[in-house]
Amino acid sequence: MASLEVLYNAECPICRREIDHYQSLSGDDVEYIKLTPDIATVWGLTEDQAAQQLHARRGGNLIVGVDAFVAIWQRLPYFRVLALIVKFKPIKAISSVVYRLILAPLLFAAHKKRRARSK
């Protein structure tokens, strides 16, 4: 069983490309799970909540946003150094703000537009 589960929005081309790259480097200790309404519910989230940011679970504990990225990076060759850098408090604070207030909302807005066009 994987020690880290990652819930991601496979409908987002940027998210999918990034997760595909991580998956190519990951061992069996990371499981990547595509977001569906049912899966979101199992994780205790709505589909929109799950699509707004990257989510992961380790030992039943939910990890969100930059912390989820760090949890993935710690398990990947070439990314472990990045995980150490981003865990440094000032960098983590800035990264979290940029992700939560700029990047994640932009990706979520694009996701909503794609969904509206497909209906």
XYZ file of C-alpha atoms in Angstrom, residues 3-90:
88
model
C 2.388 5.657 2.046
C 1.124 8.752 0.217
C -2.068 9.158 -1.799
C -2.352 12.145 -4.135
C -5.718 13.397 -5.387
C -5.417 15.452 -8.546
C -7.589 17.023 -11.219
C -6.879 15.034 -14.398
C -9.099 17.433 -16.392
C -6.533 20.204 -15.856
C -3.880 19.866 -18.602
C -1.175 21.546 -16.515
C -1.998 19.467 -13.438
C -2.145 16.259 -15.459
C 1.210 16.941 -17.155
C 2.884 17.662 -13.825
C 1.405 14.597 -12.110
C 2.347 12.418 -15.105
C 5.936 13.589 -14.653
C 5.865 12.874 -10.914
C 4.314 9.480 -11.594
C 7.138 8.592 -13.981
C 9.619 9.204 -11.145
C 7.615 7.702 -8.277
C 7.927 4.322 -6.715
C 5.139 2.261 -5.249
C 4.908 4.437 -2.138
C 2.874 7.137 -3.975
C -0.578 6.478 -5.414
C -2.007 9.084 -7.794
C -5.810 9.211 -7.805
C -7.850 11.028 -10.451
C -10.520 13.304 -9.055
C -14.131 12.196 -9.452
C -17.180 13.331 -7.458
C -17.266 9.973 -5.633
C -13.558 10.043 -4.797
C -13.855 13.630 -3.530
C -16.631 12.508 -1.186
C -14.486 9.655 0.136
C -11.802 12.243 0.899
C -14.366 14.417 2.737
C -14.334 17.097 0.029
C -16.678 18.451 -2.590
C -15.526 18.096 -6.177
C -14.879 21.860 -6.352
C -12.868 21.837 -3.116
C -10.752 18.986 -4.427
C -10.218 20.720 -7.793
C -9.149 24.008 -6.207
C -5.837 22.762 -4.803
C -3.649 19.682 -4.796
C -4.576 17.271 -1.998
C -2.690 14.325 -0.546
C -3.158 11.928 2.352
C -0.516 10.342 4.512
C -1.580 8.034 7.317
C -5.152 9.290 6.979
C -4.102 12.935 7.429
C -5.102 15.384 4.702
C -2.308 17.520 3.234
C -3.246 20.495 1.037
C -1.514 22.910 -1.342
C 2.227 23.484 -1.091
C 2.446 20.938 1.733
C 1.044 18.309 -0.661
C 3.686 19.195 -3.249
C 6.415 18.920 -0.612
C 5.083 15.504 0.459
C 5.373 14.329 -3.164
C 8.766 15.932 -3.794
C 10.247 14.283 -0.689
C 9.674 10.926 -2.396
C 11.072 11.815 -5.821
C 14.652 11.747 -7.003
C 15.826 15.182 -8.153
C 13.005 16.869 -6.204
C 14.170 16.119 -2.657
C 16.364 19.212 -2.594
C 13.423 21.328 -3.769
C 11.340 19.873 -0.925
C 14.010 20.890 1.590
C 14.193 24.412 0.163
C 10.423 24.920 0.108
C 10.114 23.608 3.688
C 12.295 26.528 4.864
C 9.720 28.730 6.660
C 10.137 32.025 4.753
